Every structure is written in C-alpha cells, then in structure tokens.
C-alpha cells in the first residue's frame, strides 16, 4: 500500500457501495487500484499521464473519475459515509457556511462553448450511480462559456469559488461551485439546500441544521428571512451600515438582530474545513476544464476527509 492509498478499513466502508467488477465479461476491474490512482492525482495534482504505473493505464483512471463525477457516484459514496456517521451520533449539527476562491490554471480554460446534450442522471430509470454507461454517451449539462463552467475573473485572477457548509467537526456537508466573481450571500440558500444526510433506517434525510453560523457577507434580509422560514436558528453579525440605517429609521427600522458572540467563535470550523480541502493540490488549483469533473474532485477530497476524521 502506497502513501495516501485507502487503508483496509477505509476500503471496507466503500467496497459494498461500488458496482460489482472483476467477473468475466464485466466492465469494471479492480476498483481499489483505480480509486487509489484518482486519490494520488487529487493529492498531488500531477497530470493524468504522469500517474505511476502501479495504478494501471492512466486512461482507465481518468475515465473512471470522469464517469463517476458525471453520474453522481462520488456524491453517493459521500452520503453513505455521512449517513453512517450521523447514525453513530458523530455529526455536530452546528453548521458554518463560507466560501473560498480557487485559482484556475490556464489549462482549465478552453472547454467547448456548445452546450452538450442532456444526460439522464444515472442513466435509465432504476439505474444506480456508477452502474450505468449513460455518462459515456453524453455529459451533464454545462458549457456555454466560462460562466457555464464556473470560471470567472475576480481580484484573484481566473478563479472558481467553492461554497460549502461544514459541520462542527470541520467536515464538509455540502458543496456548490460558482464563478470566482460571484458573491457569497446569494449562495447561502443553494448551499443549505444541498445539505441532505440520509437515514440508515426508515425516515427522510436530515436537511435542517440545529444552528447556522456565517460572517457578515451573509447578513442580508433575504437570508435571514429564509432561515426563519425553515426554523433554523442562526448567528450572523450585522454590518455597521445596516445598523446605522436601522437606527435612522427609528421604530420603523425594527428590532436589532440577535447575536451570540461566544457561539460565533465556532465559525472557524468552516475555515479549518477549507484548509483541509486545500491540502489536496488538485483542489487548491483547478486544472479541469469541465465544472462537473472539478466538483467530483472536490467531492472525493471531502469523502477522504470524512473517512479519515
């Protein structure tokens, strides 16, 4: 076993969720070796062609990663691990939300602008993620230029922004990609709508945190109204200009927003989760032209954080 490869315990948690392989005439072979190859690339950021020979043909590793990014297999594996952790009571549902800008390499530009044909998620009705060949016939909807591939120009240059919600143990619960010049506040609802941890038994997935913490970028009335509508308690500081505007309106300005400064200290959990994600070089710098493949890379990094925390 090489440095950074899946341990036996980690592989045992994933093996039962993957499509069967290795049988005569089957499509799949040696999932563990291929996944270790993808992990090596995510960890080091090398070009696919430079993968060590012990992982097999680089085309096989790349195509498996592309396919599983397209059909939701990485997201499925992440949700399985999250469900097991929640069943064991090891998720802290005080959730922090923030974003980070990722510099895009020059090779990330140049994706075809024509919007590809739509693909049915997971292939034919009844297919499970990772068990359908639909992603070979087409790819998820995207394209349409830089915005369609979540690339934009900001103060940091050519960037993509990762918006995430992290639970209290610094592990990502939900991930959303946008172009680098998009603001943080308007993405709060999108990020929280992605929070969905399945139950291991009977019941609907858990989608509502106990508490949400965020910085001043998320202090809009729309966001506070959305959180109140869902019954989610929150700790978000109010900007000075908003406080002054409310005071100038007198009684029409409404009551001051509540703010627990001690609880707000837990917001650093999302910053630490971002630091963990950016420990993977293929996450810290975006090399993929297509947004869905880069999202698969970030999701795989999050999966490894859950397995090893």
mmCIF file of C-alpha atoms in Angstrom:
data_model
loop_
_atom_site.group_PDB
_atom_site.id
_atom_site.type_symbol
_atom_site.label_atom_id
_atom_site.label_comp_id
_atom_site.label_asym_id
_atom_site.label_seq_id
_atom_site.Cartn_x
_atom_site.Cartn_y
_atom_site.Cartn_z
ATOM 1 C CA UNK A 1 0.000 0.000 0.000
ATOM 2 C CA UNK A 2 1.430 3.357 -1.047
ATOM 3 C CA UNK A 3 1.375 6.632 0.837
ATOM 4 C CA UNK A 4 -2.114 8.154 0.726
ATOM 5 C CA UNK A 5 -3.818 4.972 -0.532
ATOM 6 C CA UNK A 6 -7.012 3.648 1.022
ATOM 7 C CA UNK A 7 -6.443 1.559 4.130
ATOM 8 C CA UNK A 8 -8.204 -1.777 4.561
ATOM 9 C CA UNK A 9 -10.688 -0.230 6.988
ATOM 10 C CA UNK A 10 -11.479 2.629 4.594
ATOM 11 C CA UNK A 11 -11.863 0.253 1.658
ATOM 12 C CA UNK A 12 -14.267 -1.949 3.657
ATOM 13 C CA UNK A 13 -16.547 1.071 4.157
ATOM 14 C CA UNK A 14 -16.694 1.789 0.423
ATOM 15 C CA UNK A 15 -16.489 -1.621 -1.263
ATOM 16 C CA UNK A 16 -20.115 -2.663 -0.722
ATOM 17 C CA UNK A 17 -21.398 0.562 -2.326
ATOM 18 C CA UNK A 18 -19.464 0.206 -5.581
ATOM 19 C CA UNK A 19 -20.618 -1.629 -8.740
ATOM 20 C CA UNK A 20 -19.553 -5.232 -9.000
ATOM 21 C CA UNK A 21 -16.450 -5.877 -11.046
ATOM 22 C CA UNK A 22 -13.856 -8.456 -11.911
ATOM 23 C CA UNK A 23 -16.282 -11.017 -13.344
ATOM 24 C CA UNK A 24 -15.877 -12.448 -16.822
ATOM 25 C CA UNK A 25 -17.263 -10.042 -19.403
ATOM 26 C CA UNK A 26 -17.775 -7.322 -16.776
ATOM 27 C CA UNK A 27 -16.982 -3.659 -17.367
ATOM 28 C CA UNK A 28 -15.242 -2.997 -14.081
ATOM 29 C CA UNK A 29 -11.982 -4.329 -12.690
ATOM 30 C CA UNK A 30 -10.021 -3.618 -9.536
ATOM 31 C CA UNK A 31 -11.903 -0.611 -8.163
ATOM 32 C CA UNK A 32 -9.453 -0.194 -5.302
ATOM 33 C CA UNK A 33 -6.436 0.283 -7.571
ATOM 34 C CA UNK A 34 -8.291 2.796 -9.750
ATOM 35 C CA UNK A 35 -9.602 4.779 -6.773
ATOM 36 C CA UNK A 36 -6.095 4.891 -5.324
ATOM 37 C CA UNK A 37 -4.929 6.277 -8.653
ATOM 38 C CA UNK A 38 -7.558 9.020 -8.528
ATOM 39 C CA UNK A 39 -6.620 9.793 -4.922
ATOM 40 C CA UNK A 40 -2.948 10.060 -5.900
ATOM 41 C CA UNK A 41 -3.809 12.603 -8.563
ATOM 42 C CA UNK A 42 -6.149 14.578 -6.254
ATOM 43 C CA UNK A 43 -3.493 14.647 -3.549
ATOM 44 C CA UNK A 44 -0.507 15.581 -5.738
ATOM 45 C CA UNK A 45 -2.101 17.455 -8.659
ATOM 46 C CA UNK A 46 0.027 15.689 -11.298
ATOM 47 C CA UNK A 47 -1.112 15.399 -14.884
ATOM 48 C CA UNK A 48 -3.138 12.277 -15.586
ATOM 49 C CA UNK A 49 -0.490 10.998 -17.997
ATOM 50 C CA UNK A 50 2.123 11.124 -15.228
ATOM 51 C CA UNK A 51 0.353 8.677 -12.893
ATOM 52 C CA UNK A 52 2.672 5.915 -11.647
ATOM 53 C CA UNK A 53 2.362 2.588 -13.466
ATOM 54 C CA UNK A 54 1.207 0.791 -10.327
ATOM 55 C CA UNK A 55 -2.261 2.323 -10.837
ATOM 56 C CA UNK A 56 -2.639 0.833 -14.323
ATOM 57 C CA UNK A 57 -3.356 2.738 -17.553
ATOM 58 C CA UNK A 58 -3.893 6.419 -16.879
ATOM 59 C CA UNK A 59 -6.812 6.484 -19.336
ATOM 60 C CA UNK A 60 -8.683 3.960 -17.177
ATOM 61 C CA UNK A 61 -8.175 6.028 -14.029
ATOM 62 C CA UNK A 62 -9.204 9.284 -15.706
ATOM 63 C CA UNK A 63 -12.270 7.839 -17.433
ATOM 64 C CA UNK A 64 -13.470 6.199 -14.192
ATOM 65 C CA UNK A 65 -13.138 9.523 -12.372
ATOM 66 C CA UNK A 66 -14.918 11.373 -15.173
ATOM 67 C CA UNK A 67 -17.721 8.804 -15.300
ATOM 68 C CA UNK A 68 -18.280 8.773 -11.542
ATOM 69 C CA UNK A 69 -18.196 12.578 -11.425
ATOM 70 C CA UNK A 70 -20.910 12.614 -14.101
ATOM 71 C CA UNK A 71 -23.280 10.010 -12.690
ATOM 72 C CA UNK A 72 -23.066 11.004 -9.010
ATOM 73 C CA UNK A 73 -21.061 8.059 -7.662
ATOM 74 C CA UNK A 74 -18.705 10.229 -5.607
ATOM 75 C CA UNK A 75 -21.705 12.083 -4.120
ATOM 76 C CA UNK A 76 -23.379 8.739 -3.362
ATOM 77 C CA UNK A 77 -20.302 7.449 -1.510
ATOM 78 C CA UNK A 78 -20.046 10.691 0.477
ATOM 79 C CA UNK A 79 -23.710 10.498 1.506
ATOM 80 C CA UNK A 80 -23.268 6.853 2.606
ATOM 81 C CA UNK A 81 -20.363 7.783 4.871
ATOM 82 C CA UNK A 82 -22.247 10.798 6.244
ATOM 83 C CA UNK A 83 -25.290 8.616 6.971
ATOM 84 C CA UNK A 84 -23.167 6.155 8.942
ATOM 85 C CA UNK A 85 -21.582 8.971 10.946
ATOM 86 C CA UNK A 86 -24.976 10.524 11.696
ATOM 87 C CA UNK A 87 -26.392 7.172 12.820
ATOM 88 C CA UNK A 88 -23.489 6.869 15.268
ATOM 89 C CA UNK A 89 -24.138 10.396 16.574
ATOM 90 C CA UNK A 90 -20.805 11.727 15.328
ATOM 91 C CA UNK A 91 -22.087 14.775 13.415
ATOM 92 C CA UNK A 92 -22.195 18.167 15.119
ATOM 93 C CA UNK A 93 -25.166 19.950 13.519
ATOM 94 C CA UNK A 94 -23.906 23.445 14.334
ATOM 95 C CA UNK A 95 -23.159 24.248 10.685
ATOM 96 C CA UNK A 96 -20.878 27.036 9.415
ATOM 97 C CA UNK A 97 -21.089 28.443 5.880
ATOM 98 C CA UNK A 98 -18.384 30.215 3.908
ATOM 99 C CA UNK A 99 -16.577 30.171 0.552
ATOM 100 C CA UNK A 100 -13.062 30.085 -0.837
ATOM 101 C CA UNK A 101 -11.651 31.200 -4.171
ATOM 102 C CA UNK A 102 -9.562 28.700 -6.112
ATOM 103 C CA UNK A 103 -7.128 29.864 -8.764
ATOM 104 C CA UNK A 104 -7.790 28.175 -12.107
ATOM 105 C CA UNK A 105 -4.798 27.031 -14.128
ATOM 106 C CA UNK A 106 -4.577 28.248 -17.711
ATOM 107 C CA UNK A 107 -5.324 24.675 -18.826
ATOM 108 C CA UNK A 108 -8.767 24.953 -17.199
ATOM 109 C CA UNK A 109 -9.851 27.310 -19.992
ATOM 110 C CA UNK A 110 -10.957 26.223 -23.431
ATOM 111 C CA UNK A 111 -13.912 23.922 -22.817
ATOM 112 C CA UNK A 112 -16.295 23.716 -25.748
ATOM 113 C CA UNK A 113 -18.862 26.507 -25.623
ATOM 114 C CA UNK A 114 -21.618 24.457 -27.249
ATOM 115 C CA UNK A 115 -23.986 23.079 -24.626
ATOM 116 C CA UNK A 116 -23.761 19.251 -24.767
ATOM 117 C CA UNK A 117 -26.830 17.037 -24.934
ATOM 118 C CA UNK A 118 -28.624 16.496 -21.645
ATOM 119 C CA UNK A 119 -27.989 13.237 -19.843
ATOM 120 C CA UNK A 120 -30.481 11.471 -17.610
ATOM 121 C CA UNK A 121 -28.956 11.418 -14.142
ATOM 122 C CA UNK A 122 -27.785 7.858 -13.528
ATOM 123 C CA UNK A 123 -28.852 6.589 -16.952
ATOM 124 C CA UNK A 124 -32.019 4.574 -17.439
ATOM 125 C CA UNK A 125 -34.809 4.722 -14.833
ATOM 126 C CA UNK A 126 -33.881 2.487 -11.930
ATOM 127 C CA UNK A 127 -30.126 2.598 -12.577
ATOM 128 C CA UNK A 128 -27.879 3.278 -9.608
ATOM 129 C CA UNK A 129 -24.927 5.707 -9.649
ATOM 130 C CA UNK A 130 -21.809 4.058 -11.032
ATOM 131 C CA UNK A 131 -23.733 1.203 -12.643
ATOM 132 C CA UNK A 132 -24.846 2.835 -15.866
ATOM 133 C CA UNK A 133 -22.991 3.595 -19.073
ATOM 134 C CA UNK A 134 -25.008 6.759 -19.777
ATOM 135 C CA UNK A 135 -22.103 9.049 -18.989
ATOM 136 C CA UNK A 136 -20.203 7.662 -21.978
ATOM 137 C CA UNK A 137 -22.935 8.677 -24.408
ATOM 138 C CA UNK A 138 -23.060 12.255 -23.080
ATOM 139 C CA UNK A 139 -22.158 14.505 -20.202
ATOM 140 C CA UNK A 140 -24.034 16.609 -17.654
ATOM 141 C CA UNK A 141 -25.396 19.920 -18.812
ATOM 142 C CA UNK A 142 -22.735 22.609 -18.642
ATOM 143 C CA UNK A 143 -20.608 24.521 -21.073
ATOM 144 C CA UNK A 144 -21.856 27.741 -22.550
ATOM 145 C CA UNK A 145 -18.547 29.508 -21.916
ATOM 146 C CA UNK A 146 -16.694 30.364 -18.734
ATOM 147 C CA UNK A 147 -19.781 31.087 -16.623
ATOM 148 C CA UNK A 148 -21.302 27.725 -17.509
ATOM 149 C CA UNK A 149 -18.115 26.015 -16.334
ATOM 150 C CA UNK A 150 -17.931 28.070 -13.098
ATOM 151 C CA UNK A 151 -14.947 30.159 -14.188
ATOM 152 C CA UNK A 152 -14.753 33.909 -13.679
ATOM 153 C CA UNK A 153 -12.474 36.892 -13.282
ATOM 154 C CA UNK A 154 -12.011 38.345 -9.814
ATOM 155 C CA UNK A 155 -9.310 40.146 -7.865
ATOM 156 C CA UNK A 156 -7.569 36.807 -7.571
ATOM 157 C CA UNK A 157 -7.498 36.408 -11.342
ATOM 158 C CA UNK A 158 -9.002 33.475 -13.208
ATOM 159 C CA UNK A 159 -10.898 31.707 -10.416
ATOM 160 C CA UNK A 160 -13.618 29.324 -9.314
ATOM 161 C CA UNK A 161 -15.345 29.718 -5.960
ATOM 162 C CA UNK A 162 -16.230 26.786 -3.680
ATOM 163 C CA UNK A 163 -19.167 27.493 -1.350
ATOM 164 C CA UNK A 164 -19.508 24.965 1.446
ATOM 165 C CA UNK A 165 -21.287 24.147 4.671
ATOM 166 C CA UNK A 166 -19.160 22.440 7.324
ATOM 167 C CA UNK A 167 -20.364 20.637 10.429
ATOM 168 C CA UNK A 168 -18.865 21.228 13.854
ATOM 169 C CA UNK A 169 -16.015 18.736 13.364
ATOM 170 C CA UNK A 170 -14.635 20.575 10.314
ATOM 171 C CA UNK A 171 -16.035 18.188 7.696
ATOM 172 C CA UNK A 172 -17.842 19.422 4.558
ATOM 173 C CA UNK A 173 -21.577 18.696 4.475
ATOM 174 C CA UNK A 174 -22.441 20.388 1.165
ATOM 175 C CA UNK A 175 -20.531 21.850 -1.787
ATOM 176 C CA UNK A 176 -21.535 24.330 -4.513
ATOM 177 C CA UNK A 177 -19.373 25.766 -7.320
ATOM 178 C CA UNK A 178 -19.767 29.234 -8.859
ATOM 179 C CA UNK A 179 -17.557 31.527 -10.961
ATOM 180 C CA UNK A 180 -14.954 33.339 -8.880
ATOM 181 C CA UNK A 181 -16.600 36.776 -9.055
ATOM 182 C CA UNK A 182 -19.956 35.635 -7.609
ATOM 183 C CA UNK A 183 -20.875 36.958 -4.170
ATOM 184 C CA UNK A 184 -21.202 34.787 -1.070
ATOM 185 C CA UNK A 185 -24.547 35.984 0.324
ATOM 186 C CA UNK A 186 -26.789 34.955 -2.601
ATOM 187 C CA UNK A 187 -25.438 31.380 -2.400
ATOM 188 C CA UNK A 188 -26.496 30.663 1.198
ATOM 189 C CA UNK A 189 -29.825 29.136 0.186
ATOM 190 C CA UNK A 190 -28.202 26.999 -2.531
ATOM 191 C CA UNK A 191 -25.624 25.647 -0.104
ATOM 192 C CA UNK A 192 -28.111 24.790 2.652
ATOM 193 C CA UNK A 193 -30.456 23.149 0.144
ATOM 194 C CA UNK A 194 -27.592 20.754 -0.673
ATOM 195 C CA UNK A 195 -27.402 19.548 2.943
ATOM 196 C CA UNK A 196 -29.051 16.127 2.931
ATOM 197 C CA UNK A 197 -27.818 13.276 5.134
ATOM 198 C CA UNK A 198 -29.764 10.023 4.591
ATOM 199 C CA UNK A 199 -31.033 7.879 7.438
ATOM 200 C CA UNK A 200 -29.619 4.377 7.760
ATOM 201 C CA UNK A 201 -33.084 3.102 8.624
ATOM 202 C CA UNK A 202 -36.565 4.404 7.897
ATOM 203 C CA UNK A 203 -37.104 8.124 7.516
ATOM 204 C CA UNK A 204 -36.396 11.083 5.312
ATOM 205 C CA UNK A 205 -32.876 12.522 5.026
ATOM 206 C CA UNK A 206 -31.925 15.156 7.557
ATOM 207 C CA UNK A 207 -31.733 18.538 5.846
ATOM 208 C CA UNK A 208 -32.057 21.071 8.679
ATOM 209 C CA UNK A 209 -29.085 22.058 10.870
ATOM 210 C CA UNK A 210 -29.514 22.893 14.538
ATOM 211 C CA UNK A 211 -27.754 26.217 14.079
ATOM 212 C CA UNK A 212 -26.099 28.129 11.222
ATOM 213 C CA UNK A 213 -23.107 30.443 11.613
ATOM 214 C CA UNK A 214 -21.873 32.781 8.869
ATOM 215 C CA UNK A 215 -19.947 36.028 8.522
ATOM 216 C CA UNK A 216 -21.163 39.498 7.502
ATOM 217 C CA UNK A 217 -21.292 38.580 3.817
ATOM 218 C CA UNK A 218 -24.490 36.597 4.561
ATOM 219 C CA UNK A 219 -26.331 39.230 6.613
ATOM 220 C CA UNK A 220 -28.997 40.174 4.048
ATOM 221 C CA UNK A 221 -32.688 40.270 4.960
ATOM 222 C CA UNK A 222 -33.388 37.626 2.313
ATOM 223 C CA UNK A 223 -31.048 35.162 4.022
ATOM 224 C CA UNK A 224 -32.441 35.856 7.496
ATOM 225 C CA UNK A 225 -35.984 35.502 6.180
ATOM 226 C CA UNK A 226 -35.081 32.165 4.547
ATOM 227 C CA UNK A 227 -33.554 30.826 7.782
ATOM 228 C CA UNK A 228 -36.566 31.927 9.849
ATOM 229 C CA UNK A 229 -38.946 30.304 7.357
ATOM 230 C CA UNK A 230 -37.130 26.974 7.788
ATOM 231 C CA UNK A 231 -36.964 27.359 11.561
ATOM 232 C CA UNK A 232 -33.157 27.404 11.647
ATOM 233 C CA UNK A 233 -31.528 29.401 14.415
ATOM 234 C CA UNK A 234 -28.582 31.442 13.206
ATOM 235 C CA UNK A 235 -25.719 33.644 14.327
ATOM 236 C CA UNK A 236 -24.782 36.191 11.658
ATOM 237 C CA UNK A 237 -23.256 39.592 12.550
ATOM 238 C CA UNK A 238 -24.874 42.721 11.187
ATOM 239 C CA UNK A 239 -22.839 45.170 9.115
ATOM 240 C CA UNK A 240 -22.282 48.677 10.506
ATOM 241 C CA UNK A 241 -24.103 50.357 7.625
ATOM 242 C CA UNK A 242 -27.154 48.160 8.243
ATOM 243 C CA UNK A 243 -27.122 49.044 11.938
ATOM 244 C CA UNK A 244 -26.932 52.754 11.144
ATOM 245 C CA UNK A 245 -29.703 52.516 8.555
ATOM 246 C CA UNK A 246 -31.955 50.737 11.054
ATOM 247 C CA UNK A 247 -31.311 53.373 13.741
ATOM 248 C CA UNK A 248 -32.041 56.178 11.285
ATOM 249 C CA UNK A 249 -35.455 54.690 10.551
ATOM 250 C CA UNK A 250 -36.378 54.768 14.223
ATOM 251 C CA UNK A 251 -39.260 52.500 15.217
ATOM 252 C CA UNK A 252 -39.797 51.572 11.568
ATOM 253 C CA UNK A 253 -36.317 50.068 11.427
ATOM 254 C CA UNK A 254 -37.305 47.104 13.537
ATOM 255 C CA UNK A 255 -35.532 45.444 16.428
ATOM 256 C CA UNK A 256 -31.789 44.717 16.398
ATOM 257 C CA UNK A 257 -30.827 41.226 15.271
ATOM 258 C CA UNK A 258 -29.700 38.846 17.999
ATOM 259 C CA UNK A 259 -26.009 37.967 18.061
ATOM 260 C CA UNK A 260 -24.208 35.483 20.335
ATOM 261 C CA UNK A 261 -20.521 36.429 20.246
ATOM 262 C CA UNK A 262 -19.465 33.305 22.167
ATOM 263 C CA UNK A 263 -21.237 30.955 19.790
ATOM 264 C CA UNK A 264 -19.863 32.867 16.806
ATOM 265 C CA UNK A 265 -16.376 31.699 17.786
ATOM 266 C CA UNK A 266 -17.289 28.269 16.389
ATOM 267 C CA UNK A 267 -17.426 29.717 12.879
ATOM 268 C CA UNK A 268 -13.741 28.899 12.460
ATOM 269 C CA UNK A 269 -14.784 25.291 11.794
ATOM 270 C CA UNK A 270 -15.579 26.149 8.170
ATOM 271 C CA UNK A 271 -12.203 27.867 7.777
ATOM 272 C CA UNK A 272 -10.480 24.739 9.039
ATOM 273 C CA UNK A 273 -12.564 22.587 6.691
ATOM 274 C CA UNK A 274 -11.401 24.793 3.797
ATOM 275 C CA UNK A 275 -7.794 24.331 4.907
ATOM 276 C CA UNK A 276 -8.271 20.576 4.854
ATOM 277 C CA UNK A 277 -9.753 20.666 1.367
ATOM 278 C CA UNK A 278 -6.932 22.829 0.059
ATOM 279 C CA UNK A 279 -4.429 20.342 1.400
ATOM 280 C CA UNK A 280 -5.278 18.430 -1.791
ATOM 281 C CA UNK A 281 -3.322 20.091 -4.610
ATOM 282 C CA UNK A 282 -5.880 19.281 -7.303
ATOM 283 C CA UNK A 283 -8.456 21.150 -5.184
ATOM 284 C CA UNK A 284 -6.239 24.128 -4.306
ATOM 285 C CA UNK A 285 -5.638 24.727 -8.047
ATOM 286 C CA UNK A 286 -8.277 23.895 -10.627
ATOM 287 C CA UNK A 287 -6.950 22.083 -13.696
ATOM 288 C CA UNK A 288 -10.213 20.621 -15.086
ATOM 289 C CA UNK A 289 -11.963 22.317 -17.982
ATOM 290 C CA UNK A 290 -15.383 20.948 -17.035
ATOM 291 C CA UNK A 291 -17.051 22.040 -13.805
ATOM 292 C CA UNK A 292 -18.653 18.653 -13.079
ATOM 293 C CA UNK A 293 -15.247 16.915 -13.109
ATOM 294 C CA UNK A 294 -13.777 19.513 -10.753
ATOM 295 C CA UNK A 295 -16.797 19.140 -8.463
ATOM 296 C CA UNK A 296 -16.118 15.381 -8.461
ATOM 297 C CA UNK A 297 -12.518 16.101 -7.447
ATOM 298 C CA UNK A 298 -13.625 18.318 -4.553
ATOM 299 C CA UNK A 299 -16.255 15.750 -3.506
ATOM 300 C CA UNK A 300 -13.646 12.972 -3.444
ATOM 301 C CA UNK A 301 -11.383 15.136 -1.270
ATOM 302 C CA UNK A 302 -14.331 15.717 1.098
ATOM 303 C CA UNK A 303 -15.023 11.961 1.143
ATOM 304 C CA UNK A 304 -11.442 11.268 2.208
ATOM 305 C CA UNK A 305 -11.718 13.874 4.972
ATOM 306 C CA UNK A 306 -14.822 12.093 6.304
ATOM 307 C CA UNK A 307 -13.113 8.701 6.151
ATOM 308 C CA UNK A 308 -10.010 9.908 7.999
ATOM 309 C CA UNK A 309 -11.520 12.198 10.632
#
